[in-house]
Short mmCIF file of C-alpha atoms and ligand atoms in Angstrom, two decimals:
data_model
loop_
_atom_site.label_atom_id
_atom_site.label_comp_id
_atom_site.label_asym_id
_atom_site.label_seq_id
_atom_site.Cartn_x
_atom_site.Cartn_y
_atom_site.Cartn_z
CA MET A 1 -31.54 22.37 116.55
CA ALA A 2 -30.42 18.79 116.47
CA ILE A 3 -29.74 15.68 119.10
CA ARG A 4 -28.45 12.92 118.06
CA THR A 5 -27.84 9.81 120.97
CA THR A 6 -25.22 7.01 121.13
CA VAL A 7 -25.33 4.75 123.29
CA THR A 8 -22.27 1.97 124.39
CA PRO A 9 -22.75 -0.19 127.44
CA MET A 10 -21.57 2.59 130.26
CA ARG A 11 -22.69 5.62 128.11
CA VAL A 12 -24.91 7.34 126.39
CA THR A 13 -23.95 10.54 124.77
CA ILE A 14 -25.79 13.29 123.38
CA SER A 15 -24.75 15.71 120.67
CA ILE A 16 -26.78 18.90 120.38
CA SER A 17 -26.21 21.02 117.82
CA GLY A 18 -27.38 24.54 116.51
CA GLU A 19 -29.27 26.43 118.63
CA ILE A 20 -31.20 26.41 122.87
CA ASP A 21 -33.77 28.40 123.76
CA HIS A 22 -37.00 27.61 125.80
CA HIS A 23 -38.49 26.76 122.83
CA ASN A 24 -36.25 24.06 121.49
CA ALA A 25 -35.48 22.78 125.16
CA ALA A 26 -39.15 20.99 125.41
CA ALA A 27 -37.68 18.54 122.77
CA LEU A 28 -34.51 18.34 123.46
CA ARG A 29 -35.40 16.93 127.29
CA LEU A 30 -38.28 13.91 125.40
CA GLU A 31 -34.81 13.04 123.10
CA ALA A 32 -31.84 13.59 125.76
CA ASP A 33 -34.80 11.49 128.49
CA GLU A 34 -35.89 8.28 126.27
CA ALA A 35 -32.35 7.35 125.46
CA ILE A 36 -31.39 8.11 128.99
CA GLN A 37 -33.95 6.79 130.73
CA SER A 38 -33.70 3.44 129.10
CA ASN A 39 -30.12 2.77 129.21
CA LEU A 40 -29.47 4.02 132.98
CA ALA A 41 -25.80 4.23 131.79
CA PRO A 42 -23.41 5.37 134.86
CA ASN A 43 -22.71 8.40 132.36
CA VAL A 44 -24.44 10.83 130.48
CA ARG A 45 -21.53 12.77 128.59
CA ILE A 46 -23.61 16.44 126.77
CA ASP A 47 -21.00 17.34 124.07
CA PHE A 48 -21.79 20.52 123.16
CA ASP A 49 -19.55 20.93 120.64
CA GLU A 50 -21.84 21.87 117.69
CA VAL A 51 -24.47 24.34 119.89
CA THR A 52 -24.35 27.64 119.13
CA PHE A 53 -26.45 29.76 121.00
CA MET A 54 -27.56 29.21 124.57
CA ASP A 55 -29.11 31.40 126.93
CA SER A 56 -30.52 30.34 130.18
CA SER A 57 -32.47 27.48 129.23
CA GLY A 58 -29.54 25.66 128.21
CA ILE A 59 -28.12 25.89 131.40
CA GLY A 60 -31.47 24.55 132.79
CA PHE A 61 -31.27 21.43 130.49
CA VAL A 62 -28.03 20.40 131.88
CA LEU A 63 -29.14 20.90 135.32
CA GLY A 64 -32.37 18.83 134.33
CA ARG A 65 -30.41 15.79 133.28
CA TYR A 66 -28.03 16.10 135.98
CA ARG A 67 -31.17 15.57 138.61
CA ILE A 68 -32.24 12.70 136.65
CA VAL A 69 -28.88 10.55 135.77
CA SER A 70 -27.80 11.38 139.32
CA ALA A 71 -31.35 9.78 141.33
CA TYR A 72 -30.00 5.99 139.93
CA GLY A 73 -26.67 6.63 140.69
CA GLY A 74 -24.87 7.74 137.66
CA ASN A 75 -22.75 10.92 136.30
CA VAL A 76 -22.60 13.97 133.98
CA GLU A 77 -20.05 15.60 132.13
CA VAL A 78 -19.48 18.16 129.36
CA VAL A 79 -17.82 18.73 126.52
CA ASN A 80 -16.32 20.90 124.60
CA LEU A 81 -17.88 23.53 125.56
CA SER A 82 -16.86 27.00 123.87
CA ASN A 83 -15.92 29.44 126.57
CA LYS A 84 -18.59 31.76 126.92
CA PHE A 85 -20.43 28.82 127.62
CA TYR A 86 -18.64 27.52 130.49
CA MET A 87 -18.39 30.76 131.73
CA MET A 88 -22.59 30.75 131.88
CA MET A 89 -22.45 27.31 133.15
CA LYS A 90 -19.57 28.08 136.53
CA LEU A 91 -22.01 30.70 136.17
CA ALA A 92 -24.42 28.51 138.04
CA GLY A 93 -22.24 26.57 139.55
CA LEU A 94 -22.33 22.86 137.19
CA GLU A 95 -19.10 23.36 138.06
CA LYS A 96 -19.65 21.65 141.75
CA LEU A 97 -22.36 18.61 140.51
CA MET A 98 -20.71 17.81 137.43
CA SER A 99 -17.58 17.29 135.34
CA LEU A 100 -17.33 20.44 132.64
CA LYS A 101 -14.58 20.73 129.95
CA THR A 102 -14.04 23.44 127.10
CA LYS A 103 -12.88 23.06 123.68
CA MET B 1 -29.48 61.95 123.99
CA LYS B 2 -31.04 61.07 120.78
CA ALA B 3 -30.20 57.86 119.39
CA LEU B 4 -28.14 57.63 116.03
CA ASN B 5 -31.25 54.98 114.67
CA SER B 6 -33.24 53.15 116.29
CA MET B 7 -35.81 50.30 115.66
CA LYS B 8 -38.71 49.20 117.29
CA LEU B 9 -40.26 45.50 117.07
CA GLU B 10 -43.24 43.92 118.39
CA ILE B 11 -44.05 40.91 118.73
CA GLU B 12 -46.82 38.42 120.10
CA SER B 13 -45.58 36.27 122.85
CA ARG B 14 -44.91 32.69 121.31
CA SER B 15 -42.29 30.89 122.34
CA VAL B 16 -41.03 30.62 118.76
CA ASN B 17 -40.37 33.89 118.51
CA GLU B 18 -37.49 33.51 121.23
CA ALA B 19 -35.52 33.23 118.06
CA PHE B 20 -37.00 35.37 115.79
CA ALA B 21 -36.34 38.97 117.94
CA ARG B 22 -32.74 37.80 118.81
CA ALA B 23 -31.74 37.77 115.31
CA ALA B 24 -33.04 40.75 114.72
CA VAL B 25 -32.10 42.84 118.13
CA ALA B 26 -28.55 41.27 116.34
CA ALA B 27 -29.03 42.24 112.96
CA PHE B 28 -30.50 46.41 113.77
CA ALA B 29 -27.09 45.79 115.95
CA ALA B 30 -24.70 44.99 113.61
CA GLN B 31 -24.61 48.50 112.01
CA ALA B 32 -22.56 49.31 115.40
CA ASP B 33 -19.64 47.65 113.66
CA PRO B 34 -19.37 45.13 116.46
CA THR B 35 -17.45 41.58 116.82
CA VAL B 36 -18.82 38.59 117.00
CA GLU B 37 -18.43 38.27 120.46
CA GLU B 38 -20.90 41.17 120.91
CA ILE B 39 -22.83 40.40 118.60
CA SER B 40 -23.20 37.12 120.33
CA ASP B 41 -23.27 38.15 124.12
CA ILE B 42 -26.60 40.93 122.86
CA LYS B 43 -28.44 37.47 121.41
CA THR B 44 -27.50 36.00 124.57
CA ALA B 45 -29.31 38.73 126.50
CA VAL B 46 -32.75 39.12 124.78
CA SER B 47 -33.18 35.88 124.86
CA GLU B 48 -33.60 36.17 128.46
CA ALA B 49 -35.69 39.44 128.60
CA VAL B 50 -38.19 38.26 125.65
CA THR B 51 -38.14 34.65 127.63
CA ASN B 52 -39.21 36.09 130.28
CA CYS B 53 -41.88 38.09 128.58
CA ILE B 54 -42.64 34.06 127.38
CA VAL B 55 -43.69 32.65 130.45
CA HIS B 56 -44.16 34.83 133.08
CA ALA B 57 -45.13 38.06 132.12
CA TYR B 58 -47.82 36.07 130.02
CA PRO B 59 -48.17 33.39 132.20
CA ASP B 60 -50.90 31.23 129.82
CA TYR B 61 -52.19 33.79 127.31
CA VAL B 62 -50.12 35.39 124.19
CA GLY B 63 -49.81 39.31 124.74
CA LYS B 64 -47.26 41.54 123.40
CA ILE B 65 -44.26 42.10 123.57
CA TYR B 66 -41.98 45.09 122.70
CA ILE B 67 -39.04 45.83 121.72
CA TRP B 68 -37.05 49.30 120.78
CA ALA B 69 -33.63 49.13 119.98
CA GLY B 70 -31.24 52.46 119.54
CA ILE B 71 -27.48 53.02 119.05
CA PHE B 72 -26.21 56.39 119.81
CA ASP B 73 -22.56 57.99 120.30
CA ASN B 74 -19.76 56.13 121.35
CA GLY B 75 -21.13 52.57 119.87
CA ILE B 76 -24.09 52.52 123.05
CA PHE B 77 -25.86 50.17 122.26
CA ARG B 78 -28.82 50.19 123.98
CA VAL B 79 -32.45 47.86 124.25
CA LYS B 80 -35.71 47.93 125.80
CA ILE B 81 -37.66 45.09 126.25
CA LYS B 82 -41.40 45.72 127.61
CA ASP B 83 -44.95 43.97 128.20
CA LYS B 84 -47.73 44.50 129.70
CA GLY B 85 -48.25 41.68 131.63
CA CYS B 86 -48.30 39.86 135.09
CA GLY B 87 -45.12 42.51 136.26
CA ILE B 88 -42.62 41.38 139.04
CA GLU B 89 -43.32 42.78 143.22
CA ASP B 90 -40.18 42.42 144.32
CA VAL B 91 -37.48 43.48 141.71
CA ASP B 92 -34.76 43.34 143.55
CA LYS B 93 -35.19 39.50 144.67
CA ALA B 94 -36.82 38.31 140.89
CA MET B 95 -32.65 39.73 139.97
CA VAL B 96 -31.22 37.41 143.19
CA PRO B 97 -29.77 34.86 140.73
CA LEU B 98 -30.69 31.40 141.06
CA PHE B 99 -34.19 32.95 142.31
CA THR B 100 -37.33 31.67 140.25
CA THR B 101 -40.86 31.49 140.75
CA LEU B 102 -41.95 29.10 137.75
CA GLY B 103 -40.12 25.83 139.04
CA GLY B 104 -39.20 23.31 135.98
CA GLU B 105 -36.13 23.67 134.52
CA ARG B 106 -36.67 27.32 134.09
CA ALA B 107 -32.60 28.31 136.42
CA GLY B 108 -33.89 31.44 137.92
CA LEU B 109 -30.06 32.46 136.46
CA GLY B 110 -32.53 34.94 133.21
CA PHE B 111 -31.32 38.33 135.56
CA ALA B 112 -28.22 37.17 135.76
CA VAL B 113 -27.39 35.96 131.92
CA MET B 114 -28.48 39.55 130.94
CA GLU B 115 -25.95 41.27 133.99
CA SER B 116 -22.63 39.30 133.09
CA PHE B 117 -23.27 40.55 129.51
CA CYS B 118 -24.02 43.88 129.85
CA ASP B 119 -23.39 46.87 130.79
CA ARG B 120 -25.94 48.09 132.23
CA ILE B 121 -29.47 46.25 132.77
CA LYS B 122 -32.65 48.42 134.44
CA VAL B 123 -35.27 46.87 135.51
CA ARG B 124 -39.02 48.83 135.91
CA SER B 125 -42.03 46.80 137.13
CA LYS B 126 -45.58 47.84 138.24
CA PRO B 127 -47.59 44.50 139.23
CA ASN B 128 -50.37 44.29 137.19
CA LYS B 129 -49.29 46.86 134.46
CA GLY B 130 -46.12 45.31 133.44
CA THR B 131 -42.05 44.83 132.87
CA VAL B 132 -39.29 47.06 130.84
CA VAL B 133 -36.39 45.71 130.81
CA THR B 134 -33.55 48.19 129.09
CA LEU B 135 -30.06 46.53 129.01
CA GLU B 136 -27.16 48.42 127.44
CA LYS B 137 -23.63 47.28 126.29
CA ALA B 138 -20.94 49.79 124.54
CA LEU B 139 -19.58 48.22 121.09
CA CYS B 140 -15.86 48.46 120.98
CA GLY B 141 -16.45 46.73 117.45
CA ARG B 142 -13.75 45.72 115.47
CA SER B 143 -12.72 49.58 113.99
CA GLY B 144 -13.31 51.04 116.50
CA ALA B 145 -11.15 48.73 119.07
CA ASP B 146 -7.82 50.53 118.29
CA GLU B 147 -9.04 54.09 118.37
CA ARG B 148 -11.52 53.69 121.46
CA ASN B 149 -8.41 51.70 123.25
N1 LIG C 1 -40.99 40.12 131.98
C1 LIG C 1 -41.25 39.70 133.70
N2 LIG C 1 -42.62 39.86 134.01
C2 LIG C 1 -42.99 39.60 135.04
N3 LIG C 1 -41.99 38.33 135.90
C3 LIG C 1 -40.99 38.55 135.51
C4 LIG C 1 -40.82 39.00 134.11
N4 LIG C 1 -38.98 38.71 133.92
C5 LIG C 1 -38.46 38.23 135.14
N5 LIG C 1 -40.78 38.23 136.46
C6 LIG C 1 -39.76 37.67 137.79
O1 LIG C 1 -37.91 36.66 137.53
C7 LIG C 1 -37.84 35.75 138.28
C8 LIG C 1 -36.18 35.70 138.40
O2 LIG C 1 -36.54 35.64 136.43
P1 LIG C 1 -34.69 35.13 136.19
O3 LIG C 1 -33.82 35.64 137.00
O4 LIG C 1 -34.69 35.07 133.99
O5 LIG C 1 -35.14 33.62 135.70
P2 LIG C 1 -36.28 32.18 135.48
O6 LIG C 1 -37.13 32.59 134.37
O7 LIG C 1 -35.23 30.19 134.79
O8 LIG C 1 -36.92 32.21 136.95
C9 LIG C 1 -38.79 34.90 137.15
O9 LIG C 1 -39.04 33.71 138.11
C10 LIG C 1 -39.99 35.51 137.54
O10 LIG C 1 -40.85 35.25 138.39
MG1 LIG C 2 -35.87 33.86 132.60
#
C-alpha cells in the first residue's frame, strides 16, 4: 500500500496503490489527512486507479475523508473505480454523498 | 458431505495477518480453477471475517483465529473462520448493513460485503464463547463455466 498526494490550488488528489484493509488504513488516513488539512482545498479527489484490493475498510476510509472535507465545506470525488469497488461503495450509499466514477 | 480437499490454518489475531489470511485462502482455492473475479470475491469476504476477529472478537488482546477451507464436489468452496472471543449478543442485528458496535471508521458493512460476495453465509455465535462464520461460494471457474451452464 502506498499513497501519493498532488496539490493544486483547487484540488488535493490522493492516489492510492496496492491493498486497502484494516491493517494499513491507519497509515493511509494519517497521510491523506495531513494533505487534506494543510490545504483545505475545495475539492478532494481520491484516485483508486492502482488499488488492487479493498474490503469495507476502503469504504470506511472514503467515508472518513468525506466527513472531514464536508466539515470545512469542500467536496469529495472518487475516481477510477473498478466495477467491483464501485458496487461496494454503492452498497454503502456513497453515491448519495459524492461523485463516484468508474474506470 | 466430505470435502475433496481441505486445509486448516491457525493465526494470531494481529492485523498484519489480515493480508496473509486472505492470500492463503485464495491460494488454496486456486486449485478449484476459479476465475479471477471469484478469487477476488473470496479474498474480500475472508478479509472481512478475519478483520472482525481482530477488531471485535479480541478487542484488546491477541487471540487465535482458526480458519478451515474445503473444496467440495461441483466446485463448491467453503471456508470457516472461527474465534474464541467475545461473541455476538444478537447476530441478526449485527448483520444489518451499517450496524457497528465500534465507532471510528468501521463502516458496519462487513457482513453485507460477505453476503454480496458469497452464495451463503452462516454465523453462529455465543457471548463470551466465540463466533464461527461459514462462507460458501460456488466456483464456476474458467473451465467449469461451459460445462455447467
Ligand atoms: N467475530 C466477531 N466477534 C464479535 N463480534 C463480532 C464479530 N464479527 C462481527 N461482530 C459484531 O458485528 C458487528 C457488525 O460487523 P460488520 O458488519 O463486519 O461491521 P464492522 O466490522 O464495520 O463493525 C460488529 O460491529 C461487531 O459488533
Ligand atoms: Mg467488520
